[in-house]
JSON list of C-alpha atoms in Angstrom, two decimals:
[
{"chain": "A", "resi": 249, "resn": "UNK", "atom": "CA", "xyz": [4.73, -3.94, 70.93]},
{"chain": "A", "resi": 250, "resn": "UNK", "atom": "CA", "xyz": [6.41, -2.73, 74.09]},
{"chain": "A", "resi": 251, "resn": "UNK", "atom": "CA", "xyz": [9.87, -2.81, 72.52]},
{"chain": "A", "resi": 252, "resn": "UNK", "atom": "CA", "xyz": [11.27, -3.11, 69.00]},
{"chain": "A", "resi": 253, "resn": "UNK", "atom": "CA", "xyz": [14.82, -4.40, 68.56]},
{"chain": "A", "resi": 254, "resn": "UNK", "atom": "CA", "xyz": [16.52, -3.60, 65.26]},
{"chain": "A", "resi": 255, "resn": "UNK", "atom": "CA", "xyz": [19.89, -4.96, 64.16]},
{"chain": "A", "resi": 256, "resn": "UNK", "atom": "CA", "xyz": [21.41, -2.29, 61.95]},
{"chain": "A", "resi": 257, "resn": "UNK", "atom": "CA", "xyz": [25.07, -1.62, 61.12]},
{"chain": "A", "resi": 258, "resn": "UNK", "atom": "CA", "xyz": [27.86, 0.69, 62.20]},
{"chain": "A", "resi": 259, "resn": "UNK", "atom": "CA", "xyz": [27.60, 1.97, 58.62]},
{"chain": "A", "resi": 260, "resn": "UNK", "atom": "CA", "xyz": [24.54, 3.92, 59.76]},
{"chain": "A", "resi": 261, "resn": "UNK", "atom": "CA", "xyz": [26.18, 5.27, 62.90]},
{"chain": "A", "resi": 262, "resn": "UNK", "atom": "CA", "xyz": [27.36, 8.84, 63.23]},
{"chain": "A", "resi": 263, "resn": "UNK", "atom": "CA", "xyz": [30.97, 9.59, 64.19]},
{"chain": "A", "resi": 264, "resn": "UNK", "atom": "CA", "xyz": [31.36, 11.48, 67.44]},
{"chain": "A", "resi": 265, "resn": "UNK", "atom": "CA", "xyz": [30.72, 11.15, 71.15]},
{"chain": "A", "resi": 266, "resn": "UNK", "atom": "CA", "xyz": [27.14, 9.86, 70.91]},
{"chain": "A", "resi": 267, "resn": "UNK", "atom": "CA", "xyz": [25.82, 6.53, 69.62]},
{"chain": "A", "resi": 268, "resn": "UNK", "atom": "CA", "xyz": [23.27, 7.89, 67.16]},
{"chain": "A", "resi": 269, "resn": "UNK", "atom": "CA", "xyz": [22.34, 7.58, 63.50]},
{"chain": "A", "resi": 270, "resn": "UNK", "atom": "CA", "xyz": [23.96, 9.87, 60.94]},
{"chain": "A", "resi": 271, "resn": "UNK", "atom": "CA", "xyz": [21.88, 12.85, 59.82]},
{"chain": "A", "resi": 272, "resn": "UNK", "atom": "CA", "xyz": [21.91, 11.67, 56.22]},
{"chain": "A", "resi": 273, "resn": "UNK", "atom": "CA", "xyz": [22.57, 8.26, 54.63]},
{"chain": "A", "resi": 274, "resn": "UNK", "atom": "CA", "xyz": [25.67, 7.65, 52.57]},
{"chain": "A", "resi": 275, "resn": "UNK", "atom": "CA", "xyz": [23.87, 7.09, 49.27]},
{"chain": "A", "resi": 276, "resn": "UNK", "atom": "CA", "xyz": [27.00, 5.84, 47.52]},
{"chain": "A", "resi": 277, "resn": "UNK", "atom": "CA", "xyz": [27.03, 2.87, 49.91]},
{"chain": "A", "resi": 278, "resn": "UNK", "atom": "CA", "xyz": [23.84, 0.88, 49.33]},
{"chain": "A", "resi": 279, "resn": "UNK", "atom": "CA", "xyz": [24.19, -1.42, 52.33]},
{"chain": "A", "resi": 280, "resn": "UNK", "atom": "CA", "xyz": [24.73, 1.40, 54.81]},
{"chain": "A", "resi": 281, "resn": "UNK", "atom": "CA", "xyz": [21.97, 3.49, 53.23]},
{"chain": "A", "resi": 282, "resn": "UNK", "atom": "CA", "xyz": [19.49, 0.60, 53.55]},
{"chain": "A", "resi": 283, "resn": "UNK", "atom": "CA", "xyz": [20.34, 0.24, 57.26]},
{"chain": "A", "resi": 284, "resn": "UNK", "atom": "CA", "xyz": [19.90, 3.99, 57.74]},
{"chain": "A", "resi": 285, "resn": "UNK", "atom": "CA", "xyz": [16.49, 3.81, 56.04]},
{"chain": "A", "resi": 286, "resn": "UNK", "atom": "CA", "xyz": [15.43, 0.85, 58.22]},
{"chain": "A", "resi": 287, "resn": "UNK", "atom": "CA", "xyz": [16.29, 2.80, 61.36]},
{"chain": "A", "resi": 288, "resn": "UNK", "atom": "CA", "xyz": [14.40, 5.86, 60.15]},
{"chain": "A", "resi": 289, "resn": "UNK", "atom": "CA", "xyz": [11.32, 3.83, 59.19]},
{"chain": "A", "resi": 290, "resn": "UNK", "atom": "CA", "xyz": [11.19, 2.06, 62.54]},
{"chain": "A", "resi": 291, "resn": "UNK", "atom": "CA", "xyz": [11.45, 5.39, 64.32]},
{"chain": "A", "resi": 292, "resn": "UNK", "atom": "CA", "xyz": [8.55, 6.80, 62.32]},
{"chain": "A", "resi": 293, "resn": "UNK", "atom": "CA", "xyz": [6.40, 3.70, 62.88]},
{"chain": "A", "resi": 294, "resn": "UNK", "atom": "CA", "xyz": [7.05, 3.63, 66.62]},
{"chain": "A", "resi": 295, "resn": "UNK", "atom": "CA", "xyz": [3.99, 4.08, 68.82]},
{"chain": "A", "resi": 296, "resn": "UNK", "atom": "CA", "xyz": [4.17, 6.52, 71.76]},
{"chain": "A", "resi": 297, "resn": "UNK", "atom": "CA", "xyz": [4.20, 3.64, 74.23]},
{"chain": "A", "resi": 298, "resn": "UNK", "atom": "CA", "xyz": [6.95, 1.63, 72.50]},
{"chain": "A", "resi": 299, "resn": "UNK", "atom": "CA", "xyz": [10.72, 1.78, 72.73]},
{"chain": "A", "resi": 300, "resn": "UNK", "atom": "CA", "xyz": [13.13, 1.27, 69.85]},
{"chain": "A", "resi": 301, "resn": "UNK", "atom": "CA", "xyz": [16.49, -0.37, 70.52]},
{"chain": "A", "resi": 302, "resn": "UNK", "atom": "CA", "xyz": [19.04, -0.17, 67.71]},
{"chain": "A", "resi": 303, "resn": "UNK", "atom": "CA", "xyz": [22.17, -2.31, 67.52]},
{"chain": "A", "resi": 304, "resn": "UNK", "atom": "CA", "xyz": [24.96, -1.37, 65.09]},
{"chain": "A", "resi": 305, "resn": "UNK", "atom": "CA", "xyz": [27.54, -4.16, 64.80]},
{"chain": "A", "resi": 306, "resn": "UNK", "atom": "CA", "xyz": [30.90, -3.58, 63.19]},
{"chain": "A", "resi": 307, "resn": "UNK", "atom": "CA", "xyz": [32.90, -6.17, 61.23]},
{"chain": "A", "resi": 308, "resn": "UNK", "atom": "CA", "xyz": [31.70, -9.57, 62.48]},
{"chain": "A", "resi": 309, "resn": "UNK", "atom": "CA", "xyz": [33.82, -12.72, 62.36]},
{"chain": "A", "resi": 310, "resn": "UNK", "atom": "CA", "xyz": [33.25, -16.39, 63.13]},
{"chain": "A", "resi": 311, "resn": "UNK", "atom": "CA", "xyz": [33.25, -17.39, 66.77]},
{"chain": "A", "resi": 312, "resn": "UNK", "atom": "CA", "xyz": [33.85, -21.11, 66.36]},
{"chain": "A", "resi": 313, "resn": "UNK", "atom": "CA", "xyz": [36.90, -22.66, 64.76]},
{"chain": "A", "resi": 314, "resn": "UNK", "atom": "CA", "xyz": [34.81, -23.57, 61.73]},
{"chain": "A", "resi": 315, "resn": "UNK", "atom": "CA", "xyz": [31.76, -21.98, 60.20]},
{"chain": "A", "resi": 316, "resn": "UNK", "atom": "CA", "xyz": [33.60, -19.20, 58.37]},
{"chain": "A", "resi": 317, "resn": "UNK", "atom": "CA", "xyz": [31.36, -17.29, 55.99]},
{"chain": "A", "resi": 318, "resn": "UNK", "atom": "CA", "xyz": [33.30, -17.77, 52.77]},
{"chain": "A", "resi": 319, "resn": "UNK", "atom": "CA", "xyz": [31.50, -14.82, 51.15]},
{"chain": "A", "resi": 320, "resn": "UNK", "atom": "CA", "xyz": [32.51, -12.12, 53.62]},
{"chain": "A", "resi": 321, "resn": "UNK", "atom": "CA", "xyz": [35.43, -9.76, 53.18]},
{"chain": "A", "resi": 322, "resn": "UNK", "atom": "CA", "xyz": [37.69, -11.46, 55.74]},
{"chain": "A", "resi": 323, "resn": "UNK", "atom": "CA", "xyz": [37.37, -14.92, 54.18]},
{"chain": "A", "resi": 324, "resn": "UNK", "atom": "CA", "xyz": [37.81, -13.40, 50.73]},
{"chain": "A", "resi": 325, "resn": "UNK", "atom": "CA", "xyz": [40.92, -11.61, 51.94]},
{"chain": "A", "resi": 326, "resn": "UNK", "atom": "CA", "xyz": [42.40, -14.84, 53.35]},
{"chain": "A", "resi": 327, "resn": "UNK", "atom": "CA", "xyz": [41.65, -16.63, 50.07]},
{"chain": "A", "resi": 328, "resn": "UNK", "atom": "CA", "xyz": [43.15, -13.75, 48.10]},
{"chain": "A", "resi": 329, "resn": "UNK", "atom": "CA", "xyz": [46.39, -13.80, 50.07]},
{"chain": "A", "resi": 330, "resn": "UNK", "atom": "CA", "xyz": [46.65, -17.57, 49.64]},
{"chain": "A", "resi": 331, "resn": "UNK", "atom": "CA", "xyz": [46.21, -17.11, 45.90]},
{"chain": "A", "resi": 332, "resn": "UNK", "atom": "CA", "xyz": [48.68, -14.24, 45.62]},
{"chain": "A", "resi": 333, "resn": "UNK", "atom": "CA", "xyz": [51.26, -15.85, 47.89]},
{"chain": "A", "resi": 334, "resn": "UNK", "atom": "CA", "xyz": [51.58, -12.60, 49.74]},
{"chain": "A", "resi": 335, "resn": "UNK", "atom": "CA", "xyz": [49.97, -9.53, 51.22]},
{"chain": "A", "resi": 336, "resn": "UNK", "atom": "CA", "xyz": [50.10, -5.77, 50.56]},
{"chain": "A", "resi": 337, "resn": "UNK", "atom": "CA", "xyz": [53.26, -4.22, 51.98]},
{"chain": "A", "resi": 338, "resn": "UNK", "atom": "CA", "xyz": [52.55, -2.16, 55.08]},
{"chain": "A", "resi": 339, "resn": "UNK", "atom": "CA", "xyz": [49.40, -4.05, 56.09]},
{"chain": "A", "resi": 340, "resn": "UNK", "atom": "CA", "xyz": [51.18, -6.57, 58.36]},
{"chain": "A", "resi": 341, "resn": "UNK", "atom": "CA", "xyz": [51.25, -4.18, 61.32]},
{"chain": "A", "resi": 342, "resn": "UNK", "atom": "CA", "xyz": [47.80, -2.69, 60.75]},
{"chain": "A", "resi": 343, "resn": "UNK", "atom": "CA", "xyz": [44.96, -3.47, 63.16]},
{"chain": "A", "resi": 344, "resn": "UNK", "atom": "CA", "xyz": [41.35, -4.47, 62.56]},
{"chain": "A", "resi": 345, "resn": "UNK", "atom": "CA", "xyz": [38.35, -4.44, 64.89]},
{"chain": "A", "resi": 346, "resn": "UNK", "atom": "CA", "xyz": [36.95, -7.90, 64.22]},
{"chain": "A", "resi": 347, "resn": "UNK", "atom": "CA", "xyz": [34.05, -8.54, 66.57]},
{"chain": "A", "resi": 348, "resn": "UNK", "atom": "CA", "xyz": [33.01, -12.11, 67.40]},
{"chain": "A", "resi": 349, "resn": "UNK", "atom": "CA", "xyz": [29.50, -13.05, 66.37]},
{"chain": "A", "resi": 350, "resn": "UNK", "atom": "CA", "xyz": [28.84, -14.90, 69.63]},
{"chain": "A", "resi": 351, "resn": "UNK", "atom": "CA", "xyz": [29.82, -11.95, 71.84]},
{"chain": "A", "resi": 352, "resn": "UNK", "atom": "CA", "xyz": [27.74, -9.60, 69.70]},
{"chain": "A", "resi": 353, "resn": "UNK", "atom": "CA", "xyz": [24.71, -11.90, 69.92]},
{"chain": "A", "resi": 354, "resn": "UNK", "atom": "CA", "xyz": [25.14, -12.27, 73.68]},
{"chain": "A", "resi": 355, "resn": "UNK", "atom": "CA", "xyz": [25.24, -8.49, 74.07]},
{"chain": "A", "resi": 356, "resn": "UNK", "atom": "CA", "xyz": [22.04, -8.05, 72.07]},
{"chain": "A", "resi": 357, "resn": "UNK", "atom": "CA", "xyz": [20.31, -10.86, 73.99]},
{"chain": "A", "resi": 358, "resn": "UNK", "atom": "CA", "xyz": [21.30, -9.30, 77.32]},
{"chain": "A", "resi": 359, "resn": "UNK", "atom": "CA", "xyz": [19.84, -5.92, 76.36]},
{"chain": "A", "resi": 360, "resn": "UNK", "atom": "CA", "xyz": [16.69, -7.60, 75.04]},
{"chain": "A", "resi": 361, "resn": "UNK", "atom": "CA", "xyz": [16.15, -9.32, 78.39]},
{"chain": "A", "resi": 362, "resn": "UNK", "atom": "CA", "xyz": [16.88, -6.13, 80.31]},
{"chain": "A", "resi": 363, "resn": "UNK", "atom": "CA", "xyz": [14.33, -4.28, 78.16]},
{"chain": "A", "resi": 364, "resn": "UNK", "atom": "CA", "xyz": [11.59, -6.54, 79.52]},
{"chain": "A", "resi": 365, "resn": "UNK", "atom": "CA", "xyz": [11.72, -4.41, 82.63]},
{"chain": "A", "resi": 366, "resn": "UNK", "atom": "CA", "xyz": [10.85, -0.74, 82.93]},
{"chain": "A", "resi": 367, "resn": "UNK", "atom": "CA", "xyz": [14.23, 0.55, 84.06]},
{"chain": "A", "resi": 368, "resn": "UNK", "atom": "CA", "xyz": [16.18, 3.14, 82.05]},
{"chain": "A", "resi": 369, "resn": "UNK", "atom": "CA", "xyz": [18.38, 1.77, 79.30]},
{"chain": "A", "resi": 370, "resn": "UNK", "atom": "CA", "xyz": [20.37, 3.24, 76.42]},
{"chain": "A", "resi": 371, "resn": "UNK", "atom": "CA", "xyz": [18.45, 2.90, 73.16]},
{"chain": "A", "resi": 372, "resn": "UNK", "atom": "CA", "xyz": [21.31, 2.84, 70.64]},
{"chain": "A", "resi": 373, "resn": "UNK", "atom": "CA", "xyz": [24.37, 0.59, 70.69]},
{"chain": "A", "resi": 374, "resn": "UNK", "atom": "CA", "xyz": [27.46, 0.70, 68.51]},
{"chain": "A", "resi": 375, "resn": "UNK", "atom": "CA", "xyz": [28.82, -2.83, 68.85]},
{"chain": "A", "resi": 376, "resn": "UNK", "atom": "CA", "xyz": [32.47, -3.29, 67.92]},
{"chain": "A", "resi": 377, "resn": "UNK", "atom": "CA", "xyz": [35.38, -4.69, 69.86]},
{"chain": "A", "resi": 378, "resn": "UNK", "atom": "CA", "xyz": [37.86, -2.63, 71.80]},
{"chain": "A", "resi": 379, "resn": "UNK", "atom": "CA", "xyz": [40.46, -5.39, 71.36]},
{"chain": "A", "resi": 380, "resn": "UNK", "atom": "CA", "xyz": [41.61, -5.11, 67.74]},
{"chain": "A", "resi": 381, "resn": "UNK", "atom": "CA", "xyz": [43.54, -7.86, 65.98]},
{"chain": "A", "resi": 382, "resn": "UNK", "atom": "CA", "xyz": [46.85, -7.33, 64.23]},
{"chain": "A", "resi": 383, "resn": "UNK", "atom": "CA", "xyz": [46.52, -8.11, 60.53]},
{"chain": "A", "resi": 384, "resn": "UNK", "atom": "CA", "xyz": [49.81, -9.99, 60.66]},
{"chain": "A", "resi": 385, "resn": "UNK", "atom": "CA", "xyz": [48.09, -12.93, 62.38]},
{"chain": "A", "resi": 386, "resn": "UNK", "atom": "CA", "xyz": [46.36, -13.72, 59.06]},
{"chain": "A", "resi": 387, "resn": "UNK", "atom": "CA", "xyz": [49.63, -13.93, 57.16]},
{"chain": "A", "resi": 388, "resn": "UNK", "atom": "CA", "xyz": [51.30, -15.86, 59.98]},
{"chain": "A", "resi": 389, "resn": "UNK", "atom": "CA", "xyz": [48.38, -18.31, 59.99]},
{"chain": "A", "resi": 390, "resn": "UNK", "atom": "CA", "xyz": [48.60, -18.84, 56.24]},
{"chain": "A", "resi": 391, "resn": "UNK", "atom": "CA", "xyz": [52.35, -19.39, 56.44]},
{"chain": "A", "resi": 392, "resn": "UNK", "atom": "CA", "xyz": [52.02, -21.86, 59.31]},
{"chain": "A", "resi": 393, "resn": "UNK", "atom": "CA", "xyz": [49.46, -23.86, 57.31]},
{"chain": "A", "resi": 394, "resn": "UNK", "atom": "CA", "xyz": [51.66, -24.05, 54.23]},
{"chain": "A", "resi": 395, "resn": "UNK", "atom": "CA", "xyz": [50.80, -20.95, 52.20]},
{"chain": "A", "resi": 396, "resn": "UNK", "atom": "CA", "xyz": [54.02, -18.96, 52.07]},
{"chain": "A", "resi": 397, "resn": "UNK", "atom": "CA", "xyz": [53.46, -15.25, 52.50]},
{"chain": "A", "resi": 398, "resn": "UNK", "atom": "CA", "xyz": [55.64, -12.27, 51.68]},
{"chain": "A", "resi": 399, "resn": "UNK", "atom": "CA", "xyz": [55.08, -8.55, 51.34]},
{"chain": "A", "resi": 400, "resn": "UNK", "atom": "CA", "xyz": [54.34, -7.33, 47.83]},
{"chain": "A", "resi": 401, "resn": "UNK", "atom": "CA", "xyz": [53.31, -4.11, 46.15]},
{"chain": "A", "resi": 402, "resn": "UNK", "atom": "CA", "xyz": [49.65, -3.26, 46.59]},
{"chain": "A", "resi": 403, "resn": "UNK", "atom": "CA", "xyz": [49.04, -2.85, 42.86]},
{"chain": "A", "resi": 404, "resn": "UNK", "atom": "CA", "xyz": [50.42, -6.30, 42.01]},
{"chain": "A", "resi": 405, "resn": "UNK", "atom": "CA", "xyz": [48.48, -7.91, 44.87]},
{"chain": "A", "resi": 406, "resn": "UNK", "atom": "CA", "xyz": [45.27, -6.13, 43.94]},
{"chain": "A", "resi": 407, "resn": "UNK", "atom": "CA", "xyz": [45.50, -7.19, 40.29]},
{"chain": "A", "resi": 408, "resn": "UNK", "atom": "CA", "xyz": [45.71, -10.84, 41.33]},
{"chain": "A", "resi": 409, "resn": "UNK", "atom": "CA", "xyz": [42.93, -10.89, 43.92]},
{"chain": "A", "resi": 410, "resn": "UNK", "atom": "CA", "xyz": [40.45, -8.88, 41.84]},
{"chain": "A", "resi": 411, "resn": "UNK", "atom": "CA", "xyz": [40.98, -10.65, 38.49]},
{"chain": "A", "resi": 412, "resn": "UNK", "atom": "CA", "xyz": [37.91, -12.36, 36.99]},
{"chain": "A", "resi": 413, "resn": "UNK", "atom": "CA", "xyz": [36.74, -15.21, 39.26]},
{"chain": "A", "resi": 414, "resn": "UNK", "atom": "CA", "xyz": [39.26, -14.27, 41.94]},
{"chain": "A", "resi": 415, "resn": "UNK", "atom": "CA", "xyz": [38.13, -14.11, 45.62]},
{"chain": "A", "resi": 416, "resn": "UNK", "atom": "CA", "xyz": [37.81, -10.33, 45.91]},
{"chain": "A", "resi": 417, "resn": "UNK", "atom": "CA", "xyz": [36.37, -9.68, 42.45]},
{"chain": "A", "resi": 418, "resn": "UNK", "atom": "CA", "xyz": [32.81, -9.04, 43.61]},
{"chain": "A", "resi": 419, "resn": "UNK", "atom": "CA", "xyz": [33.87, -6.59, 46.31]},
{"chain": "A", "resi": 420, "resn": "UNK", "atom": "CA", "xyz": [36.15, -4.80, 43.87]},
{"chain": "A", "resi": 421, "resn": "UNK", "atom": "CA", "xyz": [33.27, -4.33, 41.43]},
{"chain": "A", "resi": 422, "resn": "UNK", "atom": "CA", "xyz": [31.24, -2.47, 44.06]},
{"chain": "A", "resi": 423, "resn": "UNK", "atom": "CA", "xyz": [33.98, 0.15, 44.21]},
{"chain": "A", "resi": 424, "resn": "UNK", "atom": "CA", "xyz": [33.55, 0.23, 47.99]},
{"chain": "A", "resi": 425, "resn": "UNK", "atom": "CA", "xyz": [36.47, -1.86, 49.19]},
{"chain": "A", "resi": 426, "resn": "UNK", "atom": "CA", "xyz": [40.19, -1.93, 48.55]},
{"chain": "A", "resi": 427, "resn": "UNK", "atom": "CA", "xyz": [40.06, -5.57, 49.60]},
{"chain": "A", "resi": 428, "resn": "UNK", "atom": "CA", "xyz": [41.80, -5.17, 52.96]},
{"chain": "A", "resi": 429, "resn": "UNK", "atom": "CA", "xyz": [39.52, -5.70, 56.00]},
{"chain": "A", "resi": 430, "resn": "UNK", "atom": "CA", "xyz": [41.13, -3.06, 58.23]},
{"chain": "A", "resi": 431, "resn": "UNK", "atom": "CA", "xyz": [38.85, -0.97, 60.41]},
{"chain": "A", "resi": 432, "resn": "UNK", "atom": "CA", "xyz": [39.29, 1.81, 62.96]},
{"chain": "A", "resi": 433, "resn": "UNK", "atom": "CA", "xyz": [35.77, 2.48, 64.22]},
{"chain": "A", "resi": 434, "resn": "UNK", "atom": "CA", "xyz": [37.17, 3.26, 67.65]},
{"chain": "A", "resi": 435, "resn": "UNK", "atom": "CA", "xyz": [38.95, 6.30, 66.22]},
{"chain": "A", "resi": 436, "resn": "UNK", "atom": "CA", "xyz": [35.68, 7.89, 65.13]},
{"chain": "A", "resi": 437, "resn": "UNK", "atom": "CA", "xyz": [32.77, 6.20, 66.93]},
{"chain": "A", "resi": 438, "resn": "UNK", "atom": "CA", "xyz": [31.81, 5.65, 70.54]},
{"chain": "A", "resi": 439, "resn": "UNK", "atom": "CA", "xyz": [30.90, 2.18, 71.87]},
{"chain": "A", "resi": 440, "resn": "UNK", "atom": "CA", "xyz": [30.03, 2.54, 75.54]},
{"chain": "A", "resi": 441, "resn": "UNK", "atom": "CA", "xyz": [26.27, 2.01, 75.75]},
{"chain": "A", "resi": 442, "resn": "UNK", "atom": "CA", "xyz": [26.64, -1.76, 75.94]},
{"chain": "A", "resi": 443, "resn": "UNK", "atom": "CA", "xyz": [28.68, -1.48, 79.16]},
{"chain": "A", "resi": 444, "resn": "UNK", "atom": "CA", "xyz": [26.01, 0.76, 80.67]},
{"chain": "A", "resi": 445, "resn": "UNK", "atom": "CA", "xyz": [23.25, -1.72, 79.81]},
{"chain": "A", "resi": 446, "resn": "UNK", "atom": "CA", "xyz": [25.30, -4.87, 80.55]},
{"chain": "A", "resi": 447, "resn": "UNK", "atom": "CA", "xyz": [27.76, -4.17, 83.38]},
{"chain": "A", "resi": 448, "resn": "UNK", "atom": "CA", "xyz": [30.89, -6.29, 83.13]},
{"chain": "A", "resi": 449, "resn": "UNK", "atom": "CA", "xyz": [30.52, -6.95, 79.41]},
{"chain": "A", "resi": 450, "resn": "UNK", "atom": "CA", "xyz": [33.88, -7.55, 77.71]},
{"chain": "A", "resi": 451, "resn": "UNK", "atom": "CA", "xyz": [34.82, -8.33, 74.14]},
{"chain": "A", "resi": 452, "resn": "UNK", "atom": "CA", "xyz": [36.94, -11.47, 73.72]},
{"chain": "A", "resi": 453, "resn": "UNK", "atom": "CA", "xyz": [40.42, -11.38, 72.23]},
{"chain": "A", "resi": 454, "resn": "UNK", "atom": "CA", "xyz": [40.78, -13.13, 68.86]},
{"chain": "A", "resi": 455, "resn": "UNK", "atom": "CA", "xyz": [43.68, -15.49, 69.43]},
{"chain": "A", "resi": 456, "resn": "UNK", "atom": "CA", "xyz": [46.08, -16.52, 66.61]},
{"chain": "A", "resi": 457, "resn": "UNK", "atom": "CA", "xyz": [44.89, -20.14, 66.90]},
{"chain": "A", "resi": 458, "resn": "UNK", "atom": "CA", "xyz": [41.38, -19.07, 65.96]},
{"chain": "A", "resi": 459, "resn": "UNK", "atom": "CA", "xyz": [42.69, -17.43, 62.79]},
{"chain": "A", "resi": 460, "resn": "UNK", "atom": "CA", "xyz": [44.62, -20.61, 61.96]},
{"chain": "A", "resi": 461, "resn": "UNK", "atom": "CA", "xyz": [41.35, -22.52, 62.38]},
{"chain": "A", "resi": 462, "resn": "UNK", "atom": "CA", "xyz": [39.69, -20.19, 59.86]},
{"chain": "A", "resi": 463, "resn": "UNK", "atom": "CA", "xyz": [42.46, -20.99, 57.39]},
{"chain": "A", "resi": 464, "resn": "UNK", "atom": "CA", "xyz": [42.05, -24.74, 57.97]},
{"chain": "A", "resi": 465, "resn": "UNK", "atom": "CA", "xyz": [38.29, -24.49, 57.62]},
{"chain": "A", "resi": 466, "resn": "UNK", "atom": "CA", "xyz": [38.56, -22.73, 54.25]},
{"chain": "A", "resi": 467, "resn": "UNK", "atom": "CA", "xyz": [41.17, -25.26, 53.13]},
{"chain": "A", "resi": 468, "resn": "UNK", "atom": "CA", "xyz": [39.03, -28.24, 54.13]},
{"chain": "A", "resi": 469, "resn": "UNK", "atom": "CA", "xyz": [36.17, -26.80, 52.09]},
{"chain": "A", "resi": 470, "resn": "UNK", "atom": "CA", "xyz": [38.41, -26.57, 49.03]},
{"chain": "A", "resi": 471, "resn": "UNK", "atom": "CA", "xyz": [38.49, -22.78, 49.00]},
{"chain": "A", "resi": 472, "resn": "UNK", "atom": "CA", "xyz": [42.25, -22.27, 49.29]},
{"chain": "A", "resi": 473, "resn": "UNK", "atom": "CA", "xyz": [43.43, -23.82, 46.05]},
{"chain": "A", "resi": 474, "resn": "UNK", "atom": "CA", "xyz": [46.86, -23.05, 44.68]},
{"chain": "A", "resi": 475, "resn": "UNK", "atom": "CA", "xyz": [46.30, -22.16, 41.01]},
{"chain": "A", "resi": 476, "resn": "UNK", "atom": "CA", "xyz": [48.80, -20.05, 39.13]},
{"chain": "A", "resi": 477, "resn": "UNK", "atom": "CA", "xyz": [47.68, -16.39, 39.29]},
{"chain": "A", "resi": 478, "resn": "UNK", "atom": "CA", "xyz": [47.43, -16.26, 35.49]},
{"chain": "A", "resi": 479, "resn": "UNK", "atom": "CA", "xyz": [44.69, -18.90, 35.55]},
{"chain": "A", "resi": 480, "resn": "UNK", "atom": "CA", "xyz": [42.41, -16.39, 37.26]},
{"chain": "A", "resi": 481, "resn": "UNK", "atom": "CA", "xyz": [42.76, -13.91, 34.42]},
{"chain": "A", "resi": 482, "resn": "UNK", "atom": "CA", "xyz": [40.83, -16.03, 31.96]},
{"chain": "A", "resi": 483, "resn": "UNK", "atom": "CA", "xyz": [37.11, -15.57, 31.53]}
]
């Protein structure tokens, strides 16, 4: 083929001023290591006349008001805070780089179309927003929809949300997440190739109303129940 387009992950991207793959995979992180291996295999299999384009999205979130992936870390975090009736102290003013799925897909599609020509293009793209969202909008959204939220000690919060059958239990068992979907890719990674390939591209801002819609969507699907925390401790 003339071009190969691979959707990888920022987990395989190297920190620094270039949008490239890390020299070695992080073997303790299976997901990131598998993305690193996929990139390496595609590079090896590439014919001299082909071009490989690699896209490394960051933390993706729902674009529409509904359609929240109830298995991802953000939905699990929202469910956990609803269950606990609060959030870890100090997180309210933290920021997270949540990138909209639609904008990410549009960026990839635009590069794919541009690659049909023979003009020069970047080959590697770290795709994460430059408009981070304040974590407090999650707690404000929960409160506005009827789930009272207050700051609580991280240990107490963590015990509730990672108890057996609790929303963040599976992520806790991997040992790879503290349960809080905060990210700061922009502090360590570059994300400029997309603006070179697609002039005028801009990431959308995630408005508070969208977060409230996520809460409503999870509630309508029966995923924001109000059991007593102790009920989650039973096996």
